[in-house]
């Protein structure tokens, strides 16, 4: 196993933990201000990555939970930051963070589930917010969030699954809405959604996983569509789908691990989309999560459907008890 | 993580921002600079530091993107207007300013639509203005979810006779990035609304002339094919011929092979489709005996063959 010139080929756990903590304690950094409208998701990526690294204790959990709750609006949903309008994406991030810290009881599950259920359309799809955009991402978010809240029955799960299935393409993959091009990100959300809906029979696992295995490029990294550049975030999108479908061995895991490791900033911590690019919390989380799925030593196991730790801590107990 | 509170060292932040602008220049959008400064000023509201930031901000060298302190005031103004739920021409104009400051500002887009819809019947000039505005925003960032969502609403509102303009808009974005997911999805919505199937098939053909490996174009072709049930047998055959030609040009083209295997699965395709596909594999392998996807496809077709 050769590593890239200039990289050690090992995961610099402490540096990543430090990078994330710096980002999280952020009122004094520029990046804090640059990420306001989706900050709640940024916090989810950060704290979950830390939990997977075994470093969650380095953050002020109580303060984070308080801040998360301050993002909730009167309609029951959560915005990306306090005073921002509710969106289904940030509502899931909020619930995931609360599960991680075992503080789910601090929200009114009925109220949150009600907000989400109102976003379901007559064809089973979900809109993201009152703006009305439909996307299979929101189908996953709705199912995932309601499952975590133990309110799945508030949704029409069958119709939700049928809508997701209607977005299946000739190549086995899934797009944003029916007919849209297959994309690894959409594949993850659709596979995970169908898993939660107990409807994996609605897809062709062999065909899809063949398409997913084709995402691996010469350098070991994964891309999101044929002929596109590899990006570390696809280490999660593709791998989680393969994992749910029991075909993780269909990609060369060694080559992928090497690729992810070569995307680290070994001095200051953090992971970027591809080697030599600037790091960010998004790619740091997905790179680490991808390594967790492959059982990289020193990291906690991660749940491929809910993207939360499966080992140690409240999230793990929750998932293990309820899945 | 506390509610937005005053940072301990706003001077350092403003200096960092200034440096970032110097080094990144073109990438450092006006949107970001203003957004950061507005947040800083809100956090420092009532403190002496607010005046300091105001003064310092004017000295930030963003000459190339023309920052003005006005922008910070614009945003504050917009939040006030939102609270009052005002719908008017001046607010419609204000949303443009806000969106130019921050293209991801969800509330501004949403409110702009409210104004547009409400005011159009009395102010027909708004239509042209909207087209120009959306074109401008697309040149700034053609991958903005809010932009495309708005554009979709706009297209549906204007309906079929406006379809060409929508396709032209999407095409302009594809010229910059031939795989822009939003642009292709927009074309699908417009084509479906206006029934422009044949034209879209032609368009994908042109894109594939430029780059036979453009997966989005292949995907679009399948979308057109499967949208109409009539004469599907003939059309699948035509597509098989098309694919065959493209595979002879470039045998190692996963998109084309995936497409061929997709054609095979179309029910109501030609009765001898398996044989047609096997022949294509064989012909490609004659010219390129080591073509792995040809061999793999051949195996899949043989396996799928009815006994």
Coordinates of C-alpha atoms in Angstrom, one line a residue:
Chain A
X1 CA 0.0 0.0 0.0
X2 CA 1.8 3.1 -1.3
X3 CA 0.7 6.4 0.1
X4 CA 0.7 9.7 -1.9
X5 CA 4.0 11.6 -1.8
X6 CA 3.8 14.0 1.1
X7 CA 1.2 12.1 3.0
X8 CA 1.7 9.5 5.7
X9 CA -1.2 7.3 4.8
X10 CA -2.5 7.3 8.3
X11 CA -5.6 9.0 9.8
X12 CA -4.5 12.0 11.9
X13 CA -7.4 11.6 14.4
X14 CA -6.2 14.2 16.9
X15 CA -5.7 16.9 14.2
X16 CA -9.2 16.3 12.8
X17 CA -10.7 16.5 16.3
X18 CA -8.9 19.7 16.9
X19 CA -10.0 21.1 13.5
X20 CA -13.6 20.4 14.2
X21 CA -13.5 21.7 17.8
X22 CA -12.0 24.9 16.5
X23 CA -14.7 25.2 13.9
X24 CA -17.3 24.5 16.5
X25 CA -16.2 27.0 19.1
X26 CA -16.4 29.4 16.2
X27 CA -17.8 32.7 17.1
X28 CA -14.3 34.0 16.6
X29 CA -13.7 32.5 13.2
X30 CA -14.6 33.7 9.8
X31 CA -16.0 30.4 8.7
X32 CA -18.7 30.7 11.4
X33 CA -20.1 33.7 9.6
X34 CA -19.8 32.2 6.2
X35 CA -22.0 29.3 7.0
X36 CA -25.0 30.9 8.8
X37 CA -27.9 29.7 6.7
X38 CA -27.0 26.1 7.0
X39 CA -25.2 26.1 10.3
X40 CA -27.4 23.5 12.0
X41 CA -26.3 20.9 9.4
X42 CA -22.7 22.1 9.9
X43 CA -23.0 21.4 13.6
X44 CA -24.4 17.9 12.9
X45 CA -21.5 17.1 10.6
X46 CA -19.1 18.4 13.2
X47 CA -20.4 16.7 16.3
X48 CA -21.1 13.4 14.6
X49 CA -17.6 13.3 13.1
X50 CA -16.2 14.0 16.6
X51 CA -18.3 11.2 18.0
X52 CA -17.0 8.8 15.4
X53 CA -13.4 9.9 16.2
X54 CA -14.2 9.3 19.9
X55 CA -13.7 12.9 20.8
X56 CA -17.3 14.2 21.5
X57 CA -16.4 15.0 25.1
X58 CA -14.2 17.9 23.8
X59 CA -17.3 20.0 23.1
X60 CA -19.8 21.7 25.3
X61 CA -22.8 19.4 24.6
X62 CA -25.2 21.4 26.8
X63 CA -24.4 24.6 25.0
X64 CA -24.8 22.9 21.7
X65 CA -28.2 21.4 22.6
X66 CA -29.4 24.8 23.8
X67 CA -28.3 26.4 20.6
X68 CA -30.0 23.7 18.5
X69 CA -33.3 24.2 20.4
X70 CA -33.0 28.0 19.7
X71 CA -33.3 27.2 16.0
X72 CA -36.8 25.8 16.4
X73 CA -39.7 27.9 15.0
X74 CA -43.3 28.1 15.9
X75 CA -44.3 25.7 13.2
X76 CA -42.3 23.0 14.9
X77 CA -39.6 22.9 12.3
X78 CA -36.0 24.1 12.6
X79 CA -34.1 26.7 10.6
X80 CA -30.4 26.7 9.7
X81 CA -29.7 29.2 12.4
X82 CA -31.9 31.1 15.0
X83 CA -34.4 33.4 13.2
X84 CA -34.1 31.5 9.9
X85 CA -37.2 30.0 8.4
X86 CA -37.9 26.3 9.0
X87 CA -36.6 23.7 6.5
X88 CA -36.9 20.0 6.5
X89 CA -33.1 19.6 6.1
X90 CA -32.3 21.4 9.3
X91 CA -35.1 19.8 11.2
X92 CA -33.5 16.4 10.6
X93 CA -30.0 17.8 11.6
X94 CA -31.6 19.1 14.8
X95 CA -33.1 15.7 15.7
X96 CA -30.0 13.8 14.8
X97 CA -27.9 16.0 17.1
X98 CA -30.4 15.6 19.9
X99 CA -30.3 11.8 19.5
X100 CA -26.5 12.0 19.6
X101 CA -26.7 13.8 23.0
X102 CA -29.7 11.7 24.2
X103 CA -31.8 14.9 24.6
X104 CA -34.6 13.9 22.2
X105 CA -37.1 14.4 25.1
X106 CA -36.4 18.1 24.9
X107 CA -38.5 18.4 21.8
X108 CA -42.2 17.8 21.4
X109 CA -42.1 14.8 19.0
X110 CA -45.7 15.3 17.9
X111 CA -45.0 18.9 17.0
X112 CA -41.9 18.2 14.9
X113 CA -43.6 15.2 13.2
X114 CA -46.6 17.4 12.5
X115 CA -44.4 19.9 10.7
X116 CA -42.9 17.2 8.6
X117 CA -46.1 15.4 7.8
X118 CA -47.5 18.7 6.4
X119 CA -44.7 18.7 3.8
X120 CA -45.9 15.4 2.3
X121 CA -47.6 15.8 -1.1
X122 CA -50.5 13.8 -2.5
X123 CA -48.1 11.8 -4.7
X124 CA -46.1 10.7 -1.7
X125 CA -43.2 13.1 -2.3
X126 CA -42.0 15.7 0.2
X127 CA -41.3 19.4 -0.3
X128 CA -38.4 21.0 1.7
X129 CA -40.2 24.0 3.0
X130 CA -43.1 26.2 2.2
X131 CA -41.2 27.2 -1.0
X132 CA -42.3 24.0 -2.5
X133 CA -39.2 22.4 -3.9
X134 CA -39.6 18.6 -4.3
X135 CA -36.5 16.3 -4.1
X136 CA -36.0 12.7 -3.0
X137 CA -33.5 14.1 -0.4
X138 CA -36.6 15.4 1.4
X139 CA -38.2 11.9 1.3
X140 CA -35.3 10.5 3.1
X141 CA -35.1 13.3 5.6
X142 CA -38.8 13.0 6.4
X143 CA -38.7 9.2 6.9
X144 CA -35.4 9.4 8.9
X145 CA -36.6 12.2 11.1
X146 CA -40.0 10.6 11.9
X147 CA -38.4 7.2 12.5
X148 CA -36.0 8.8 15.0
X149 CA -39.0 10.5 16.7
X150 CA -40.9 7.2 16.7
X151 CA -43.6 8.9 14.7
X152 CA -43.3 7.1 11.3
X153 CA -47.0 6.5 11.4
X154 CA -47.6 10.2 10.9
X155 CA -46.5 9.8 7.3
X156 CA -48.0 7.9 4.4
X157 CA -45.0 5.6 4.3
X158 CA -46.3 3.5 1.4
X159 CA -46.9 6.4 -0.8
X160 CA -43.5 7.9 0.2
X161 CA -41.8 4.6 -0.9
X162 CA -43.8 4.5 -4.1
X163 CA -42.7 8.1 -5.0
X164 CA -39.0 7.2 -4.3
X165 CA -39.4 4.1 -6.5
X166 CA -40.8 6.3 -9.3
X167 CA -37.4 8.0 -9.3
X168 CA -35.6 4.8 -10.3
X169 CA -33.8 5.0 -13.6
X170 CA -32.9 2.6 -16.3
X171 CA -29.3 2.2 -14.9
X172 CA -30.7 1.2 -11.5
X173 CA -29.8 4.6 -9.9
X174 CA -32.1 7.4 -8.6
X175 CA -32.5 11.1 -9.3
X176 CA -34.1 14.1 -7.6
X177 CA -37.5 13.7 -9.2
X178 CA -38.8 11.1 -11.7
X179 CA -36.7 11.0 -14.8
X180 CA -33.8 13.0 -13.4
X181 CA -30.3 11.6 -14.0
X182 CA -28.9 9.1 -11.5
X183 CA -26.6 10.7 -8.9
X184 CA -24.8 9.0 -6.0
X185 CA -26.2 11.5 -3.5
X186 CA -29.7 10.8 -4.6
X187 CA -29.0 7.1 -4.6
X188 CA -28.0 7.2 -0.9
X189 CA -31.2 9.1 0.1
X190 CA -33.4 6.8 -1.9
X191 CA -31.8 3.6 -0.7
X192 CA -31.9 4.7 2.9
X193 CA -35.5 5.9 2.5
X194 CA -36.6 2.6 1.0
X195 CA -34.8 0.8 3.9
X196 CA -36.7 2.8 6.5
X197 CA -39.9 2.2 4.6
X198 CA -39.1 -1.5 4.5
X199 CA -39.4 -1.4 0.8
X200 CA -36.0 -2.4 -0.6
X201 CA -37.7 -4.8 -2.9
X202 CA -38.7 -1.8 -5.0
X203 CA -35.1 -1.5 -6.3
X204 CA -32.8 -3.7 -8.3
X205 CA -30.0 -4.2 -5.8
X206 CA -27.6 -5.9 -8.2
X207 CA -28.0 -3.4 -11.0
X208 CA -27.7 -0.5 -8.6
X209 CA -24.7 -1.8 -6.8
X210 CA -23.0 -2.5 -10.1
X211 CA -23.6 1.2 -11.0
X212 CA -22.3 2.2 -7.6
X213 CA -19.2 0.1 -8.0
X214 CA -18.6 1.8 -11.3
X215 CA -18.2 5.1 -9.4
X216 CA -14.7 4.1 -8.3
X217 CA -12.1 5.9 -10.4
X218 CA -8.5 4.9 -11.1
X219 CA -7.2 6.8 -8.1
X220 CA -9.5 4.9 -5.8
X221 CA -11.8 7.8 -5.1
X222 CA -15.5 7.7 -5.9
X223 CA -17.5 10.0 -8.2
X224 CA -21.2 10.8 -8.2
X225 CA -22.0 10.2 -11.9
X226 CA -20.1 8.6 -14.8
X227 CA -17.2 10.6 -16.1
X228 CA -17.1 13.1 -13.2
X229 CA -14.3 13.8 -10.8
X230 CA -14.0 11.8 -7.6
X231 CA -15.0 13.6 -4.4
X232 CA -14.6 12.4 -0.8
X233 CA -18.3 13.0 0.0
X234 CA -19.1 10.1 -2.3
X235 CA -17.2 7.9 0.0
X236 CA -20.3 8.2 2.1
X237 CA -23.1 8.4 -0.5
X238 CA -22.0 5.4 -2.4
X239 CA -20.7 3.3 0.5
X240 CA -23.7 3.7 2.7
X241 CA -26.0 2.6 -0.1
X242 CA -23.7 -0.4 -0.8
X243 CA -23.6 -1.2 2.9
X244 CA -27.4 -1.1 3.3
X245 CA -27.6 -3.5 0.3
X246 CA -24.9 -5.8 1.7
X247 CA -22.5 -5.2 -1.1
X248 CA -19.7 -3.1 0.4
X249 CA -17.2 -5.6 -0.9
X250 CA -18.1 -4.6 -4.5
X251 CA -15.6 -1.7 -4.3
X252 CA -11.9 -1.8 -3.6
X253 CA -11.9 -0.6 0.0
X254 CA -8.1 -0.3 0.3
X255 CA -7.9 2.0 -2.7
X256 CA -10.8 4.1 -1.4
X257 CA -9.3 4.4 2.1
X258 CA -6.0 5.5 0.5
X259 CA -7.8 8.1 -1.4
X260 CA -9.6 9.5 1.6
X261 CA -6.4 9.6 3.6
X262 CA -4.7 11.5 0.8
X263 CA -7.4 14.2 1.1
X264 CA -6.4 15.0 4.7
X265 CA -4.6 18.2 5.8
X266 CA -2.1 16.4 8.0
X267 CA -0.9 19.6 9.6
X268 CA -4.1 21.4 10.6
X269 CA -6.6 18.6 10.3
X270 CA -9.7 18.4 8.2
X271 CA -10.4 16.6 5.0
X272 CA -11.1 18.1 1.5
X273 CA -13.0 16.9 -1.5
X274 CA -9.9 15.8 -3.3
X275 CA -6.2 15.9 -2.6
X276 CA -4.6 19.3 -2.2
X277 CA -7.9 21.2 -2.0
X278 CA -9.1 23.3 1.0
X279 CA -10.7 21.3 3.9
X280 CA -14.1 21.9 5.3
X281 CA -16.3 20.3 7.9
X282 CA -18.7 18.7 5.3
X283 CA -15.9 16.7 3.7
X284 CA -14.3 16.0 7.0
X285 CA -17.4 14.3 8.2
X286 CA -18.2 12.3 5.1
X287 CA -14.6 11.2 4.8
X288 CA -14.5 10.0 8.3
X289 CA -17.9 8.4 8.0
X290 CA -16.8 6.5 4.9
X291 CA -13.7 5.2 6.8
X292 CA -16.0 4.1 9.6
X293 CA -18.1 2.1 7.2
X294 CA -15.0 0.3 6.0
X295 CA -14.0 -0.5 9.6
X296 CA -11.0 1.7 9.7
X297 CA -9.1 1.1 13.0
X298 CA -9.6 3.6 15.8
X299 CA -13.0 4.8 14.6
X300 CA -16.5 4.0 15.8
X301 CA -19.0 2.0 13.7
X302 CA -21.6 4.2 11.9
X303 CA -25.1 3.4 10.9
X304 CA -25.4 3.6 7.1
X305 CA -29.1 4.6 7.1
X306 CA -29.2 7.2 9.9
X307 CA -25.6 8.4 9.7
X308 CA -25.1 8.3 13.5
X309 CA -22.6 6.3 15.5
X310 CA -23.4 2.6 16.2
X311 CA -20.9 2.2 19.0
X312 CA -20.8 3.8 22.4
X313 CA -23.0 6.6 23.4
X314 CA -26.7 7.3 23.3
X315 CA -27.2 7.2 19.6
X316 CA -25.8 3.7 19.5
X317 CA -28.1 2.5 22.2
X318 CA -31.1 4.2 20.6
X319 CA -30.4 2.7 17.2
X320 CA -29.6 -0.8 18.5
X321 CA -32.7 -0.9 20.6
X322 CA -35.1 0.4 18.0
X323 CA -33.8 -0.9 14.7
Chain B
X1 CA -22.3 27.1 21.1
X2 CA -24.0 30.3 22.3
X3 CA -26.6 32.4 20.5
X4 CA -24.9 34.9 18.2
X5 CA -22.9 37.0 20.6
X6 CA -20.2 39.6 20.1
X7 CA -17.0 37.9 19.1
X8 CA -14.1 38.5 21.4
X9 CA -11.9 40.0 18.7
X10 CA -13.9 41.6 15.9
X11 CA -10.9 43.5 14.7
X12 CA -9.1 40.2 13.9
X13 CA -12.1 39.0 12.0
X14 CA -12.5 42.1 9.9
X15 CA -8.7 42.0 9.2
X16 CA -9.0 38.3 8.2
X17 CA -11.9 39.1 5.9
X18 CA -9.9 41.9 4.4
X19 CA -7.0 39.5 3.8
X20 CA -9.3 36.9 2.3
X21 CA -10.7 39.4 -0.1
X22 CA -7.2 40.4 -1.1
X23 CA -6.1 36.8 -1.8
X24 CA -9.2 35.4 -3.2
X25 CA -10.6 38.4 -5.1
X26 CA -12.9 37.1 -7.8
X27 CA -14.0 34.1 -5.7
X28 CA -14.8 36.2 -2.7
X29 CA -18.3 37.3 -3.7
X30 CA -19.8 40.5 -2.6
X31 CA -22.5 38.3 -1.1
X32 CA -20.2 36.7 1.4
X33 CA -18.4 39.9 2.4
X34 CA -21.7 41.7 3.1
X35 CA -23.2 38.7 4.9
X36 CA -20.2 38.5 7.2
X37 CA -20.2 42.2 8.0
X38 CA -24.0 42.3 8.6
X39 CA -23.7 39.5 11.1
X40 CA -20.7 41.1 12.8
X41 CA -22.6 44.3 13.1
X42 CA -25.7 42.6 14.4
X43 CA -23.6 40.8 17.0
X44 CA -22.0 44.1 18.1
X45 CA -25.1 46.2 17.9
X46 CA -25.0 48.9 20.6
X47 CA -21.4 48.4 21.3
X48 CA -18.6 50.7 20.4
X49 CA -17.2 48.0 18.1
X50 CA -20.1 48.5 15.8
X51 CA -18.9 51.9 14.8
X52 CA -15.4 50.6 14.5
X53 CA -16.6 47.8 12.1
X54 CA -18.6 50.3 10.1
X55 CA -15.5 52.5 9.6
X56 CA -13.2 49.6 8.9
X57 CA -15.6 48.0 6.4
X58 CA -15.4 51.0 4.2
X59 CA -11.6 50.4 4.0
X60 CA -11.9 46.8 2.8
X61 CA -10.4 46.7 -0.7
X62 CA -13.3 45.1 -2.6
X63 CA -13.0 47.6 -5.3
X64 CA -13.5 44.9 -8.0
X65 CA -16.8 43.9 -6.5
X66 CA -18.0 47.3 -5.5
X67 CA -19.1 46.8 -1.9
X68 CA -21.0 49.5 -0.3
X69 CA -22.1 49.9 3.3
X70 CA -25.5 50.4 1.7
X71 CA -25.8 46.6 1.4
X72 CA -25.8 46.1 5.2
X73 CA -28.6 48.7 5.4
X74 CA -30.4 46.9 2.6
X75 CA -30.6 43.7 4.5
X76 CA -31.9 45.3 7.6
X77 CA -34.5 47.0 5.6
X78 CA -35.6 43.7 4.1
X79 CA -36.1 42.1 7.4
X80 CA -38.3 45.0 8.5
X81 CA -40.4 44.7 5.3
X82 CA -40.8 41.0 5.9
X83 CA -42.1 41.6 9.3
X84 CA -44.8 43.9 7.8
X85 CA -45.5 41.5 5.0
X86 CA -45.5 44.3 2.5
X87 CA -46.1 43.5 -1.2
X88 CA -45.2 46.3 -3.5
X89 CA -43.0 47.3 -6.4
X90 CA -40.4 48.8 -4.1
X91 CA -40.3 45.5 -2.1
X92 CA -40.0 43.5 -5.3
X93 CA -37.0 45.7 -6.2
X94 CA -35.6 45.3 -2.7
X95 CA -35.6 41.5 -3.1
X96 CA -33.4 41.9 -6.1
X97 CA -30.9 43.8 -4.1
X98 CA -31.0 41.3 -1.3
X99 CA -30.6 38.4 -3.7
X100 CA -27.6 40.1 -5.4
X101 CA -26.1 40.4 -1.9
X102 CA -26.8 36.7 -1.0
X103 CA -28.1 34.4 -3.7
X104 CA -29.0 31.7 -1.1
X105 CA -31.3 34.0 0.8
X106 CA -34.4 31.8 0.8
X107 CA -36.8 34.4 2.2
X108 CA -35.9 37.0 -0.4
X109 CA -36.6 34.6 -3.2
X110 CA -39.9 33.5 -1.6
X111 CA -41.0 37.0 -1.1
X112 CA -40.0 38.1 -4.5
X113 CA -42.3 35.4 -6.0
X114 CA -45.2 36.7 -3.9
X115 CA -44.6 40.2 -5.2
X116 CA -44.2 39.1 -8.8
X117 CA -47.3 37.0 -8.9
X118 CA -49.4 39.7 -7.2
X119 CA -48.1 42.7 -9.2
X120 CA -47.8 41.2 -12.8
X121 CA -51.3 41.9 -14.0
X122 CA -50.9 45.7 -13.3
X123 CA -47.2 45.9 -14.2
X124 CA -46.6 43.8 -17.3
X125 CA -43.0 45.1 -17.6
X126 CA -42.1 42.9 -14.6
X127 CA -41.9 39.9 -17.0
X128 CA -39.0 41.2 -19.0
X129 CA -37.3 42.5 -15.8
X130 CA -37.6 39.0 -14.3
X131 CA -36.0 37.4 -17.3
X132 CA -33.1 39.8 -17.2
X133 CA -32.7 39.4 -13.4
X134 CA -32.7 35.6 -13.6
X135 CA -30.2 35.6 -16.4
X136 CA -27.9 37.8 -14.3
X137 CA -28.1 35.6 -11.2
X138 CA -27.4 32.5 -13.3
X139 CA -24.2 34.0 -14.6
X140 CA -23.1 34.6 -11.0
X141 CA -23.8 31.0 -9.9
X142 CA -25.6 28.5 -12.1
X143 CA -25.8 25.9 -9.3
X144 CA -27.9 27.8 -6.8
X145 CA -30.9 25.6 -5.7
X146 CA -33.0 28.7 -5.0
X147 CA -32.5 30.1 -8.4
X148 CA -33.6 26.9 -10.2
X149 CA -36.6 26.5 -7.9
X150 CA -37.7 30.0 -8.7
X151 CA -37.0 29.5 -12.4
X152 CA -39.2 26.4 -12.3
X153 CA -42.0 28.3 -10.8
X154 CA -41.5 31.0 -13.3
X155 CA -41.6 28.6 -16.2
X156 CA -44.7 26.9 -15.0
X157 CA -46.4 30.3 -14.5
X158 CA -45.5 31.4 -18.0
X159 CA -46.5 28.0 -19.5
X160 CA -45.9 26.4 -22.9
X161 CA -45.5 29.5 -25.1
X162 CA -42.6 30.6 -23.0
X163 CA -40.8 27.2 -23.2
X164 CA -38.2 28.2 -25.8
X165 CA -36.9 30.9 -23.6
X166 CA -36.6 28.4 -20.7
X167 CA -34.7 25.9 -22.8
X168 CA -32.4 28.7 -24.0
X169 CA -31.8 29.7 -20.4
X170 CA -30.9 26.1 -19.4
X171 CA -28.8 25.7 -22.6
X172 CA -26.7 28.9 -21.7
X173 CA -25.9 27.3 -18.3
X174 CA -25.0 24.0 -20.0
X175 CA -22.6 25.8 -22.3
X176 CA -20.7 26.7 -19.1
X177 CA -21.1 23.3 -17.5
X178 CA -22.4 20.6 -19.8
X179 CA -23.4 18.4 -16.8
X180 CA -25.2 21.0 -14.6
X181 CA -27.8 18.8 -12.9
X182 CA -30.2 21.6 -12.3
X183 CA -30.1 22.7 -16.0
X184 CA -30.9 19.2 -17.3
X185 CA -33.7 18.8 -14.7
X186 CA -35.2 22.1 -15.8
X187 CA -35.1 21.1 -19.4
X188 CA -37.0 17.9 -18.4
X189 CA -39.8 19.9 -16.7
X190 CA -40.1 22.4 -19.6
X191 CA -40.0 19.7 -22.3
X192 CA -42.7 17.7 -20.5
X193 CA -44.9 20.8 -20.1
X194 CA -44.6 21.9 -23.7
X195 CA -44.3 18.5 -25.4
X196 CA -41.0 19.3 -27.1
X197 CA -39.8 15.7 -27.2
X198 CA -38.4 15.5 -30.7
X199 CA -36.5 18.8 -30.2
X200 CA -35.0 17.5 -27.0
X201 CA -33.9 14.3 -28.6
X202 CA -32.2 16.4 -31.2
X203 CA -30.6 18.5 -28.5
X204 CA -29.1 15.5 -26.7
X205 CA -27.7 14.3 -30.0
X206 CA -25.9 17.7 -30.4
X207 CA -24.5 17.5 -26.9
X208 CA -23.3 13.9 -27.5
X209 CA -21.5 15.2 -30.7
X210 CA -19.5 17.5 -28.5
X211 CA -18.9 14.8 -25.8
X212 CA -20.1 11.3 -26.4
X213 CA -19.5 10.5 -22.7
X214 CA -21.8 13.1 -21.3
X215 CA -23.9 10.9 -19.0
X216 CA -26.5 13.6 -18.5
X217 CA -27.3 13.7 -22.2
X218 CA -27.7 9.9 -22.3
X219 CA -29.9 10.1 -19.3
X220 CA -32.0 12.8 -21.0
X221 CA -32.4 10.6 -24.1
X222 CA -33.9 7.8 -22.0
X223 CA -36.2 10.4 -20.3
X224 CA -37.5 11.4 -23.8
X225 CA -37.8 7.8 -24.9
X226 CA -39.8 6.6 -22.0
X227 CA -42.1 9.6 -21.8
X228 CA -44.2 8.7 -24.8
X229 CA -45.8 5.3 -25.2
X230 CA -46.5 5.5 -29.0
X231 CA -44.3 3.5 -31.5
X232 CA -42.0 2.5 -28.7
X233 CA -40.8 -0.5 -30.6
X234 CA -39.6 1.6 -33.5
X235 CA -38.0 4.2 -31.3
X236 CA -36.1 1.6 -29.2
X237 CA -34.7 0.2 -32.4
X238 CA -33.7 3.7 -33.6
X239 CA -32.0 4.2 -30.2
X240 CA -30.2 0.9 -30.5
X241 CA -28.8 2.0 -33.8
X242 CA -27.8 5.4 -32.4
X243 CA -26.0 3.7 -29.5
X244 CA -24.3 1.3 -31.8
X245 CA -22.9 4.1 -33.8
X246 CA -21.6 5.9 -30.7
X247 CA -20.0 2.7 -29.4
X248 CA -18.1 2.2 -32.6
X249 CA -16.7 5.7 -32.1
X250 CA -15.8 5.2 -28.5
X251 CA -16.2 1.5 -27.4
X252 CA -15.2 2.2 -23.7
X253 CA -18.2 4.4 -22.8
X254 CA -20.0 3.3 -19.7
X255 CA -22.9 5.6 -20.3
X256 CA -23.6 4.1 -23.7
X257 CA -23.4 0.6 -22.4
X258 CA -25.7 1.4 -19.5
X259 CA -28.1 3.0 -22.0
X260 CA -28.0 -0.1 -24.3
X261 CA -28.8 -2.4 -21.3
X262 CA -31.6 0.0 -20.3
X263 CA -33.1 -0.2 -23.8
X264 CA -33.1 -4.0 -23.5
X265 CA -35.4 -3.7 -20.5
X266 CA -38.0 -1.6 -22.2
X267 CA -41.1 -3.7 -22.4
X268 CA -42.8 -3.5 -25.8
X269 CA -39.4 -3.1 -27.4
X270 CA -38.6 -5.0 -30.6
X271 CA -39.1 -8.8 -30.2
X272 CA -35.5 -9.5 -31.3
X273 CA -33.9 -6.9 -29.0
X274 CA -31.7 -9.4 -27.3
X275 CA -30.2 -10.5 -30.6
X276 CA -29.8 -6.9 -31.7
X277 CA -27.9 -6.1 -28.5
X278 CA -25.7 -9.2 -28.8
X279 CA -24.8 -8.2 -32.4
X280 CA -23.8 -4.8 -31.2
X281 CA -21.5 -6.4 -28.5
X282 CA -20.0 -8.7 -31.1
X283 CA -19.3 -6.0 -33.6
X284 CA -17.6 -3.8 -31.0
X285 CA -15.5 -6.7 -29.8
X286 CA -14.4 -7.4 -33.3
X287 CA -12.9 -4.0 -33.4
X288 CA -11.9 -3.8 -29.8
X289 CA -11.4 -7.3 -28.4
X290 CA -10.3 -6.1 -25.0
X291 CA -13.3 -3.9 -24.4
X292 CA -14.3 -4.9 -20.9
X293 CA -17.7 -3.3 -20.8
X294 CA -18.6 -5.0 -24.1
X295 CA -17.8 -8.3 -22.6
X296 CA -19.7 -7.5 -19.4
X297 CA -22.7 -6.3 -21.3
X298 CA -22.6 -9.4 -23.5
X299 CA -22.7 -11.6 -20.3
X300 CA -25.6 -9.6 -18.9
X301 CA -27.6 -9.9 -22.2
X302 CA -26.9 -13.6 -22.4
X303 CA -28.1 -14.1 -18.9
X304 CA -31.2 -12.1 -19.5
X305 CA -32.1 -13.9 -22.6
X306 CA -35.5 -15.7 -22.5
X307 CA -35.0 -19.4 -22.7

